[in-house]
Coordinates of C-alpha atoms and ligand atoms in Angstrom, one line a residue:
M253 CA -37.4 10.8 -10.5
T254 CA -33.3 11.0 -10.9
S255 CA -32.2 8.7 -13.7
V256 CA -30.4 5.4 -13.2
E257 CA -26.8 5.1 -14.8
K258 CA -26.9 1.3 -16.3
R259 CA -23.6 -0.5 -16.9
D260 CA -22.3 -3.8 -17.2
V261 CA -19.4 -2.8 -14.9
L262 CA -19.1 -0.3 -12.6
V263 CA -15.1 0.1 -11.1
V264 CA -14.7 2.1 -8.0
G265 CA -11.6 4.0 -8.1
A266 CA -9.4 5.4 -10.7
G267 CA -5.9 4.5 -9.3
F268 CA -3.7 1.7 -10.9
G269 CA -6.3 -0.8 -10.4
G270 CA -9.2 1.2 -11.7
L271 CA -7.4 2.7 -14.8
Y272 CA -6.3 -1.0 -15.8
S273 CA -9.7 -2.5 -15.2
L274 CA -11.4 0.3 -17.4
H275 CA -9.2 -0.4 -20.3
L276 CA -9.2 -4.2 -20.4
L277 CA -13.1 -4.4 -19.7
R278 CA -13.8 -1.8 -22.4
E279 CA -11.7 -3.6 -24.8
S280 CA -13.2 -6.6 -24.2
G281 CA -16.6 -5.5 -25.2
F282 CA -18.3 -4.3 -21.5
H283 CA -20.2 -1.1 -21.0
V284 CA -17.7 0.1 -18.3
S285 CA -17.3 2.9 -15.9
A286 CA -15.7 4.1 -13.1
V287 CA -16.6 6.4 -10.3
E288 CA -13.6 8.5 -8.3
R289 CA -13.9 10.1 -5.4
G290 CA -10.9 12.5 -6.4
S291 CA -10.7 14.9 -8.8
G292 CA -8.2 13.5 -10.9
V293 CA -6.7 10.0 -11.5
G294 CA -4.0 8.3 -9.5
G295 CA -5.5 6.9 -6.6
T296 CA -3.0 6.8 -3.7
W297 CA -0.8 8.9 -5.6
Y298 CA -3.5 11.7 -6.1
W299 CA -4.0 11.8 -2.4
N300 CA -0.3 11.0 -0.8
R301 CA 1.3 14.3 -1.9
Y302 CA 3.2 15.0 1.3
P303 CA 6.9 16.3 1.2
G304 CA 9.0 13.3 0.3
A305 CA 6.6 10.8 -0.9
R306 CA 8.1 8.6 -3.3
C307 CA 7.5 5.0 -4.2
D308 CA 9.7 2.1 -2.2
V309 CA 9.7 -0.2 -5.4
E310 CA 12.1 0.8 -8.2
S311 CA 10.4 2.6 -11.0
L312 CA 11.2 0.6 -13.7
Q313 CA 9.4 -2.2 -11.9
Y314 CA 6.6 -0.1 -10.6
S315 CA 5.0 0.5 -13.7
Y316 CA 2.7 -1.4 -15.7
S317 CA 3.6 -4.2 -18.2
F318 CA 0.5 -4.7 -20.1
D319 CA 1.6 -2.5 -23.1
D320 CA 5.0 -2.5 -24.5
D321 CA 4.8 0.4 -26.1
L322 CA 3.8 2.2 -22.8
Q323 CA 6.7 0.8 -21.0
Q324 CA 9.1 1.5 -23.7
E325 CA 8.5 4.9 -24.3
W326 CA 7.6 6.3 -20.8
E327 CA 11.1 7.4 -19.4
W328 CA 11.6 7.5 -15.6
T329 CA 13.9 9.8 -14.1
E330 CA 14.7 8.3 -10.9
R331 CA 15.7 5.2 -9.4
Y332 CA 12.6 5.6 -6.9
A333 CA 10.0 7.6 -8.9
G334 CA 8.8 10.4 -6.6
Q335 CA 4.9 10.9 -6.2
P336 CA 4.6 13.8 -8.9
E337 CA 6.2 11.5 -11.6
I338 CA 4.1 8.6 -10.7
L339 CA 0.7 11.1 -10.8
R340 CA 1.9 12.0 -14.2
Y341 CA 2.3 8.6 -15.4
A342 CA -1.0 7.6 -14.2
E343 CA -2.3 10.8 -15.9
H344 CA -0.6 9.7 -18.9
V345 CA -1.9 6.3 -18.8
A346 CA -5.4 7.7 -18.7
E347 CA -4.7 10.0 -21.7
R348 CA -2.8 7.5 -23.9
F349 CA -5.6 4.9 -23.6
D350 CA -8.5 7.6 -23.6
L351 CA -10.0 6.6 -20.1
A352 CA -11.0 10.1 -18.9
D353 CA -14.2 10.1 -20.2
L354 CA -15.2 6.5 -18.5
I355 CA -14.7 7.9 -15.3
D356 CA -16.9 10.3 -13.1
F357 CA -14.8 12.3 -10.9
D358 CA -15.5 13.6 -7.6
T359 CA -17.9 10.9 -6.8
N360 CA -18.2 9.0 -3.7
V361 CA -20.0 5.6 -3.3
E362 CA -22.3 6.2 -0.1
S363 CA -23.9 2.6 -0.4
M364 CA -24.5 -0.2 -2.9
S365 CA -26.7 -3.1 -2.3
Y366 CA -27.3 -6.5 -4.5
D367 CA -30.9 -7.6 -5.6
S368 CA -30.7 -11.3 -5.8
T369 CA -34.0 -11.4 -8.1
T370 CA -32.4 -8.8 -11.1
Q371 CA -28.8 -10.2 -10.0
K372 CA -27.9 -6.6 -10.2
W373 CA -26.0 -4.0 -8.0
T374 CA -27.5 -0.3 -7.4
V375 CA -24.6 2.1 -6.3
S376 CA -25.5 5.5 -4.7
T377 CA -23.3 8.0 -5.1
N378 CA -23.1 11.6 -4.1
Q379 CA -24.0 12.5 -7.8
R380 CA -26.1 9.9 -9.3
T381 CA -26.8 5.9 -8.9
Y382 CA -25.6 3.6 -11.2
E383 CA -27.1 -0.2 -11.9
A384 CA -24.7 -2.6 -12.9
A385 CA -24.5 -6.4 -13.2
F386 CA -20.9 -6.2 -11.7
V387 CA -18.7 -3.9 -9.4
V388 CA -14.9 -4.0 -9.3
A389 CA -13.6 -2.3 -6.3
A390 CA -10.3 -1.0 -6.9
T391 CA -10.7 0.8 -3.9
G392 CA -6.6 0.4 -3.0
C393 CA -5.1 -1.2 0.3
L394 CA -4.1 2.1 1.9
S395 CA -6.9 4.7 0.9
T396 CA -8.7 5.5 3.8
A397 CA -6.7 7.8 5.9
N398 CA -6.4 6.9 9.9
L399 CA -6.6 10.2 12.2
P400 CA -7.1 8.9 15.8
E401 CA -9.6 10.8 17.9
F402 CA -7.3 13.2 19.6
P403 CA -9.1 15.1 22.1
G404 CA -9.1 18.8 21.4
L405 CA -7.9 18.4 17.8
E406 CA -10.8 20.8 16.5
T407 CA -9.6 23.2 19.0
F408 CA -6.0 23.9 17.2
E409 CA -5.8 27.2 15.5
G410 CA -3.0 26.1 13.3
D411 CA -2.6 24.2 10.2
V412 CA -3.7 20.7 10.4
Y413 CA -2.5 18.1 7.6
H414 CA -2.5 14.3 7.2
T415 CA 0.0 12.7 4.7
G416 CA -2.6 10.7 3.4
R417 CA -4.7 13.4 2.7
W418 CA -2.4 16.3 1.6
P419 CA -3.6 19.3 0.2
H420 CA -3.1 20.1 -3.6
E421 CA -1.3 23.6 -3.3
Q422 CA 2.2 24.1 -2.3
V423 CA 2.3 23.8 1.4
D424 CA 5.7 25.9 2.7
F425 CA 7.0 25.1 6.4
T426 CA 9.5 27.9 5.9
G427 CA 10.0 29.6 9.2
Q428 CA 7.3 27.3 10.8
R429 CA 7.5 25.3 14.2
V430 CA 6.0 21.7 12.9
G431 CA 5.0 19.0 14.8
I432 CA 4.4 15.6 13.5
I433 CA 3.0 12.3 15.1
G434 CA 4.0 9.3 13.5
T435 CA 7.2 7.6 12.5
G436 CA 6.0 5.2 9.8
S437 CA 7.1 5.0 5.9
S438 CA 5.2 8.3 5.3
A439 CA 6.8 10.1 8.1
V440 CA 10.4 8.8 7.3
Q441 CA 9.9 10.3 4.0
A442 CA 8.4 13.4 5.2
I443 CA 10.5 14.4 8.0
P444 CA 13.8 15.1 6.3
V445 CA 12.1 17.3 3.7
I446 CA 9.8 19.1 6.3
A447 CA 13.0 19.5 8.5
S448 CA 14.4 21.3 5.6
E449 CA 12.2 23.9 5.8
A450 CA 10.6 24.4 9.3
A451 CA 12.2 26.3 11.8
E452 CA 11.9 23.9 14.4
L453 CA 10.5 20.3 14.2
T454 CA 9.3 18.0 16.6
V455 CA 8.8 14.5 16.1
F456 CA 6.2 12.7 18.3
Q457 CA 7.4 8.8 18.4
R458 CA 5.4 5.9 19.8
T459 CA 7.5 3.2 18.0
P460 CA 10.6 3.8 16.4
N461 CA 10.8 1.9 13.1
Y462 CA 13.7 0.3 10.8
S463 CA 14.8 2.2 8.1
I464 CA 17.2 1.2 5.4
P465 CA 18.4 3.7 3.1
A466 CA 16.8 4.0 -0.3
H467 CA 19.9 5.5 -2.2
N468 CA 17.8 7.0 -4.4
Q469 CA 19.7 8.8 -7.5
P470 CA 18.9 9.8 -11.2
L471 CA 18.1 6.8 -13.4
E472 CA 21.2 6.3 -15.7
P473 CA 19.9 6.2 -19.4
A474 CA 22.1 3.3 -20.0
V475 CA 20.7 1.3 -17.2
Q476 CA 17.0 2.1 -18.1
A477 CA 17.9 1.3 -21.9
E478 CA 19.3 -2.2 -20.9
V479 CA 16.2 -2.9 -18.6
K480 CA 13.8 -1.9 -21.5
S481 CA 15.9 -4.3 -24.0
R482 CA 14.8 -7.3 -21.5
Y483 CA 11.4 -5.9 -20.2
D484 CA 9.7 -9.0 -20.8
E485 CA 12.1 -11.6 -19.6
L486 CA 12.4 -9.5 -16.5
R487 CA 8.8 -8.8 -15.5
Q488 CA 8.5 -12.4 -16.1
A489 CA 11.2 -13.1 -13.8
A490 CA 9.9 -10.6 -11.0
R491 CA 6.4 -12.7 -11.3
A492 CA 8.4 -15.8 -10.0
E493 CA 9.7 -14.1 -7.0
R494 CA 7.4 -14.1 -3.8
S495 CA 7.4 -10.1 -3.5
G496 CA 7.2 -9.9 -7.1
I497 CA 10.0 -7.7 -6.9
L498 CA 13.4 -8.3 -8.8
S499 CA 16.5 -7.6 -6.9
I500 CA 20.1 -7.6 -8.7
F501 CA 21.2 -10.1 -5.8
P502 CA 20.3 -13.6 -6.9
P503 CA 17.8 -15.6 -4.2
N504 CA 19.8 -17.8 -1.8
E505 CA 18.9 -20.3 0.8
D506 CA 21.1 -19.1 3.3
S507 CA 20.5 -18.6 7.0
A508 CA 21.8 -15.6 8.7
R509 CA 21.9 -17.3 12.0
E510 CA 24.5 -19.6 10.6
A511 CA 26.8 -17.1 8.8
S512 CA 30.1 -16.3 10.1
D513 CA 30.6 -12.8 11.2
T514 CA 32.8 -12.0 8.5
E515 CA 30.5 -13.7 6.1
F516 CA 27.4 -11.6 7.5
R517 CA 29.0 -8.4 7.8
A518 CA 30.4 -8.4 4.2
R519 CA 26.7 -9.5 2.9
M520 CA 25.0 -6.9 5.0
D521 CA 27.4 -4.1 4.1
E522 CA 26.7 -5.0 0.1
R523 CA 22.8 -4.6 0.7
W524 CA 23.1 -1.7 2.7
D525 CA 25.3 0.2 0.5
Y526 CA 23.0 -1.0 -2.5
G527 CA 19.9 0.4 -0.5
G528 CA 16.2 -0.7 -0.9
F529 CA 14.6 -3.9 -0.3
S530 CA 17.1 -6.0 -1.5
F531 CA 18.3 -5.8 1.9
Y532 CA 15.8 -7.9 3.4
R533 CA 16.6 -10.6 0.7
S534 CA 19.8 -11.1 1.9
Y535 CA 19.2 -14.3 3.7
I536 CA 16.2 -16.3 3.3
D537 CA 15.1 -17.0 7.1
I538 CA 15.0 -13.3 8.6
V539 CA 11.5 -13.3 8.6
V540 CA 11.2 -16.7 9.7
D541 CA 14.0 -17.4 12.2
P542 CA 13.9 -15.3 15.7
E543 CA 17.9 -15.7 15.8
S544 CA 18.2 -14.3 12.1
N545 CA 15.9 -12.0 12.4
E546 CA 17.5 -10.5 15.6
R547 CA 21.1 -10.5 14.1
V548 CA 19.6 -8.4 11.4
A549 CA 18.0 -6.1 13.8
D550 CA 20.9 -5.5 15.6
Y551 CA 22.9 -4.7 12.2
V552 CA 20.4 -1.9 11.4
R553 CA 20.4 -0.8 15.2
G554 CA 24.3 -0.6 14.6
H555 CA 23.8 1.9 11.6
I556 CA 21.6 3.8 13.7
T557 CA 24.1 4.1 16.4
A558 CA 26.6 5.5 14.0
K559 CA 24.4 7.7 12.2
V560 CA 22.9 9.6 15.1
D561 CA 25.5 11.8 17.3
D562 CA 23.8 11.8 20.7
P563 CA 23.7 8.5 22.0
E564 CA 20.7 8.8 24.0
L565 CA 18.9 9.7 20.8
A566 CA 20.1 6.8 18.9
T567 CA 18.7 4.6 21.6
L568 CA 15.4 6.1 21.3
L569 CA 15.5 5.8 17.6
S570 CA 16.5 2.0 17.8
P571 CA 13.7 -0.4 17.4
T572 CA 13.8 -3.6 19.7
N573 CA 11.0 -5.2 18.1
T574 CA 10.9 -8.1 15.3
I575 CA 12.5 -6.4 12.1
A576 CA 10.4 -6.4 8.9
C577 CA 6.9 -8.0 10.7
K578 CA 5.8 -3.9 10.2
R579 CA 6.2 -2.9 6.5
P580 CA 9.7 -1.6 6.5
C581 CA 10.9 2.2 5.6
L582 CA 13.4 3.3 3.1
D583 CA 14.6 6.5 3.5
T584 CA 16.8 9.5 2.5
H585 CA 18.6 11.3 5.9
Y586 CA 16.0 10.1 8.0
Y587 CA 18.1 9.4 11.1
E588 CA 21.0 11.8 9.9
T589 CA 17.9 14.6 10.5
F590 CA 17.8 14.2 13.9
N591 CA 21.3 15.6 14.5
S592 CA 20.3 18.9 13.4
S593 CA 19.4 21.2 16.5
H594 CA 15.9 22.2 15.3
V595 CA 14.5 18.7 15.1
Q596 CA 13.8 17.0 18.3
L597 CA 12.4 13.4 19.3
I598 CA 9.8 13.1 21.6
D599 CA 9.4 9.5 22.8
I600 CA 5.6 9.0 23.5
S601 CA 6.1 5.1 23.9
D602 CA 4.6 5.3 27.3
H603 CA 2.4 8.6 27.2
E604 CA -0.6 9.3 24.6
I605 CA -1.0 12.4 23.6
E606 CA -3.2 14.0 26.1
T607 CA -4.8 16.4 24.3
I608 CA -4.2 19.3 21.3
T609 CA -4.6 22.6 22.3
P610 CA -5.4 25.8 20.8
H611 CA -1.5 26.1 20.2
G612 CA 0.0 22.6 20.1
L613 CA -0.4 19.7 21.9
R614 CA 0.1 18.6 25.4
V615 CA 2.0 15.2 26.4
R616 CA 3.1 14.3 29.8
G617 CA 2.2 17.1 31.1
E618 CA 4.2 19.4 29.1
E619 CA 2.7 21.8 26.7
F620 CA 4.2 22.3 22.9
T621 CA 3.7 24.9 20.6
F622 CA 3.1 24.4 16.9
D623 CA 2.0 26.6 14.1
A624 CA 1.4 23.5 12.1
L625 CA 0.4 19.6 13.1
V626 CA 1.0 16.8 10.7
F627 CA -0.5 13.4 11.2
A628 CA 1.6 10.9 9.7
T629 CA -0.8 8.1 11.6
G630 CA -1.1 5.9 8.6
F631 CA -4.5 4.2 7.2
D632 CA -7.1 1.8 8.1
A633 CA -5.4 -0.5 5.6
M634 CA -7.0 -3.1 3.3
T635 CA -10.6 -2.9 4.4
G636 CA -11.4 0.4 5.5
S637 CA -12.3 1.9 2.1
L638 CA -14.4 -1.4 1.3
L639 CA -16.2 -1.0 4.7
K640 CA -16.9 2.6 4.5
M641 CA -19.2 2.0 1.2
N642 CA -22.2 0.5 3.5
I643 CA -22.2 -2.8 0.9
T644 CA -25.4 -5.0 1.5
G645 CA -25.5 -8.2 -0.4
V646 CA -27.9 -11.2 -0.6
A647 CA -30.7 -11.1 2.3
D648 CA -29.7 -7.6 3.4
Y649 CA -26.2 -8.9 4.9
T650 CA -24.2 -6.0 5.2
L651 CA -19.8 -6.0 4.7
N652 CA -19.9 -4.8 8.0
E653 CA -21.4 -7.9 9.5
A654 CA -19.7 -10.3 7.4
W655 CA -16.6 -8.8 8.4
A656 CA -17.3 -8.2 11.9
N657 CA -14.4 -11.0 13.2
G658 CA -12.2 -9.7 10.1
P659 CA -12.1 -10.0 6.1
R660 CA -13.4 -13.3 5.2
T661 CA -12.7 -13.3 1.2
Y662 CA -11.9 -16.3 -1.4
L663 CA -8.6 -15.5 -3.2
G664 CA -8.8 -11.7 -2.2
L665 CA -11.3 -11.8 -5.1
G666 CA -14.8 -12.8 -3.9
I667 CA -16.9 -12.6 -0.8
P668 CA -19.7 -14.9 0.2
S669 CA -23.1 -13.3 0.2
F670 CA -21.9 -10.3 -2.2
P671 CA -22.2 -11.8 -5.8
N672 CA -20.8 -10.3 -8.5
L673 CA -18.5 -7.8 -6.6
F674 CA -14.6 -8.4 -7.3
T675 CA -12.1 -6.8 -5.0
V676 CA -8.7 -5.8 -6.8
T677 CA -5.8 -6.7 -4.3
G678 CA -8.4 -7.2 -1.7
P679 CA -7.1 -8.8 1.9
G680 CA -6.6 -12.4 1.5
S681 CA -4.3 -11.5 -1.7
P682 CA -0.7 -10.7 -1.5
S683 CA -1.1 -7.3 -2.7
V684 CA 0.6 -4.9 -0.2
L685 CA 3.5 -8.1 0.2
T686 CA 4.3 -7.2 -3.4
N687 CA 4.9 -4.8 -6.1
M688 CA 1.2 -3.6 -6.3
I689 CA 1.1 -2.8 -9.8
M690 CA 1.9 -6.4 -10.8
A691 CA -0.4 -7.8 -8.4
I692 CA -3.3 -5.4 -9.9
E693 CA -2.4 -6.6 -13.4
Q694 CA -3.1 -10.3 -12.0
H695 CA -6.3 -9.5 -10.5
V696 CA -7.6 -7.4 -13.0
E697 CA -6.8 -9.9 -15.8
W698 CA -8.4 -12.8 -13.8
I699 CA -11.5 -10.6 -13.0
R700 CA -11.7 -9.6 -17.2
D701 CA -11.2 -13.6 -18.1
C702 CA -13.9 -14.3 -15.5
L703 CA -16.5 -12.0 -16.9
V704 CA -15.4 -12.9 -20.3
S705 CA -16.0 -16.8 -19.7
M706 CA -19.3 -15.8 -18.0
R707 CA -20.6 -13.9 -21.0
D708 CA -19.5 -16.7 -23.4
N709 CA -21.0 -19.5 -21.3
G710 CA -24.2 -17.9 -20.3
Y711 CA -23.7 -17.2 -16.6
A712 CA -25.1 -14.1 -14.9
A713 CA -24.1 -14.4 -11.2
I714 CA -20.9 -15.6 -9.4
E715 CA -20.4 -15.8 -5.7
A716 CA -17.7 -17.1 -3.3
K717 CA -18.5 -20.3 -1.7
P718 CA -18.5 -20.0 2.1
D719 CA -16.3 -23.0 2.9
A720 CA -14.0 -21.6 0.1
A721 CA -13.6 -18.7 1.8
D722 CA -13.2 -20.1 5.4
A723 CA -10.7 -22.4 4.1
W724 CA -8.8 -19.6 1.9
V725 CA -8.6 -17.6 5.5
S726 CA -7.3 -20.5 7.1
H727 CA -4.7 -20.6 4.3
V728 CA -3.8 -17.0 4.6
N729 CA -3.5 -17.1 8.5
S730 CA -1.5 -20.7 8.5
I731 CA 1.3 -19.3 6.0
A732 CA 1.4 -16.2 8.2
D733 CA 2.0 -18.2 11.5
Q734 CA 4.8 -19.6 10.0
T735 CA 6.5 -16.6 9.9
L736 CA 7.1 -13.6 12.6
Y737 CA 4.9 -11.4 10.6
P738 CA 2.0 -11.7 13.0
S739 CA 4.3 -11.0 15.7
C740 CA 4.1 -7.1 16.2
N741 CA 1.3 -4.6 16.1
S742 CA 1.2 -3.9 12.2
W743 CA -1.4 -2.7 9.9
Y744 CA -1.2 -6.0 8.1
L745 CA -3.0 -7.4 11.2
G746 CA -5.1 -4.1 11.7
A747 CA -3.7 -3.8 15.3
N748 CA -3.2 0.2 14.2
I749 CA -7.0 0.8 14.2
P750 CA -8.4 0.6 17.9
G751 CA -11.3 -2.2 17.9
K752 CA -10.1 -3.8 14.5
T753 CA -10.1 -7.5 14.7
R754 CA -6.4 -8.7 14.4
V755 CA -6.3 -11.1 11.3
F756 CA -3.2 -11.1 9.0
M757 CA -4.5 -9.5 6.0
P758 CA -2.2 -9.8 3.0
L759 CA -1.0 -13.7 1.5
I760 CA 2.7 -14.3 1.9
G761 CA 4.0 -15.4 -1.5
F762 CA 3.0 -14.2 -5.1
P763 CA 3.8 -17.2 -7.2
D764 CA 1.8 -20.0 -5.5
Y765 CA -1.2 -17.3 -5.2
A766 CA -0.9 -16.7 -8.9
E767 CA -1.0 -20.3 -9.8
R768 CA -4.1 -21.1 -7.6
C769 CA -5.8 -18.4 -9.4
E770 CA -5.5 -20.0 -12.9
E771 CA -6.2 -23.4 -11.6
V772 CA -9.7 -22.1 -9.8
A773 CA -10.4 -20.3 -13.5
S774 CA -9.3 -23.6 -15.2
N775 CA -11.4 -25.6 -13.0
N776 CA -14.5 -23.8 -14.1
Y777 CA -14.0 -21.3 -10.9
E778 CA -13.8 -23.8 -8.4
G779 CA -15.1 -22.4 -5.2
F780 CA -17.5 -20.1 -6.7
T781 CA -21.1 -20.8 -7.5
L782 CA -22.1 -19.6 -11.3
V783 CA -25.5 -19.5 -12.0
Ligands
N01_1018 O1 1.5 4.8 8.0 P1 1.8 3.7 9.4 P2 2.1 5.1 7.1 N1 -0.4 8.1 18.8 O2 0.6 3.2 9.9 C1 1.7 6.4 14.8 C2 2.6 2.5 2.7 N2 3.4 3.6 2.2 O3 1.5 6.4 6.6 O4 3.8 2.4 15.2 C3 0.6 8.3 18.3 O5 3.0 2.6 9.3 C4 2.2 5.0 14.6 O6 2.9 4.4 15.8 P3 2.7 2.8 16.0 C5 3.5 1.7 3.4 O7 3.1 0.2 3.0 C6 4.3 3.7 1.0 O8 3.5 5.9 7.6 O9 1.5 2.4 15.9 N3 1.4 8.0 17.2 C7 3.2 5.0 13.4 O10 4.5 5.3 13.8 C8 3.0 1.9 4.7 O11 3.4 1.0 5.6 C9 5.2 4.3 0.6 O12 3.1 3.0 17.5 C10 0.4 7.1 16.7 C11 2.4 6.1 12.6 O13 1.5 6.6 13.4 C12 1.6 2.3 4.6 O14 1.7 3.0 3.6 C13 5.3 5.7 1.6 C14 -1.1 7.3 17.0 C15 1.8 5.3 11.4 O15 2.7 4.8 10.5 C16 1.7 3.2 5.9 O16 2.6 4.4 6.4 C17 4.5 5.9 2.5 C18 -1.4 7.9 18.2 N4 -2.8 7.4 18.6 C19 3.8 5.1 2.9 N5 -1.5 6.4 15.8 C20 5.9 4.1 -0.4 O17 6.2 3.0 -1.0 C21 -0.7 6.2 14.7 N6 0.6 6.4 15.2 C22 5.8 5.4 -1.1

């Protein structure tokens, strides 16, 4: 009989959430380890190695704050770190805090079930079985790649890539005819870089996206030193921001709709020239007031028209939907790339890809020939990785049954009928609408405090109450409904996956959320049942 590995806590995933969970829980005296399906740490930064992959949050902010020596000593080289640098950072953290020995790599959870009698989880993986009092699912929000079922895909004789599952070996597109499907954040980053190598690049666009220039650049040592000299103060200020991200521009209460033309132009130009997500903080009502939203959208369309030489192409690349209701993109020379004669855009807004063929693909009856196909078709966001684990809670109730009508969590941390299972940045928490590492730290610290409190008070099990979860899901959606976020087919709503129930999954507003989590803890874990 194969032996069962026993743990106090089993963490699933060794990305930034998993690494910090291991560190904090071991420090607090728990027997903890992690399983990770990859062969190394880094989570999203381990898998997303596509050309041009880079973080859209500035590196001095997209980093852990929990250890001052770590944040003082690590030197970032660019305003926005590229994937290789972020992966090195994750590896450095694992080494510095001696975490690698706690991680079982190449280990994929196949199923897990809760035994109400023993109050323990049994977790079956492709390698071994674990029994743990608690499971911390640090499985990431964008970690299950979405590869739509294109007919004929298996017949393609060239190379096939998905941005979210990029090979570890260097991919060289030199001299190749490459087709890329999708124009979301991943494609917007990859297209200029692939175009710089490929002989021909054809982009299949179903919906155009708004993209703001990143203006990435080497990080000036003086800028880095200045931030590091005030790190605590800056991190604290970031946590008070709705997105958990600090901007050099102070917050304002101004309406884009009410601004005079001169004022509006000057402010938008300043943000455009600075680059990055500060653009969306130019006016407070961009994601609330349709007129303000349209004014800002029109400003971006003006830039697209100015950047793209061919007016018809500029129109095709110009979105008409609400700006920022899909996750905004940042780019480096995205629109300009379409001025190159070897790059062409195929609008498929009215035509699904009919079939993949042995030598390319067919759409609108037209055949395109490629050496390589790149799918930049995104992720089954926020719930995909959790649902894939075949989780069974109390009374044989499965997570797939529990979430048939969309994810139902309390605080994005606990799920009724699934005791002793915590989700890090789970649906119903601010997660993807914030700086993920900051959101991860807040969640992992809350989970650690909860487990220490349970141990101190002799509790063995914690479970979210159904009515608390129902009220929480209504709260998340009522906040989203006061904004324009739910107005387009975004992955925030699950709208990118055929058949997935549309529910707005992330919670808007980090500070109120963090305060609520603290209140819940100090009210003896109000909304949870402790036994
Ligand atoms: O995925 P997406 P992504 N036929 O879902 C198209 C994060 N991220 O990987 O819009 C044809 O945004 C789809 O078309 P449509 C970030 O949070 C972060 O680019 O559904 N096309 C869309 O154009 C981001 O939002 C960073 O009409 C199909 C594209 O594929 C999230 O990851 C960098 C199709 C998918 O876009 C996901 O971004 C990159 C089909 N059947 C990503 N199915 C950094 O911060 C889908 N599409 C570093």
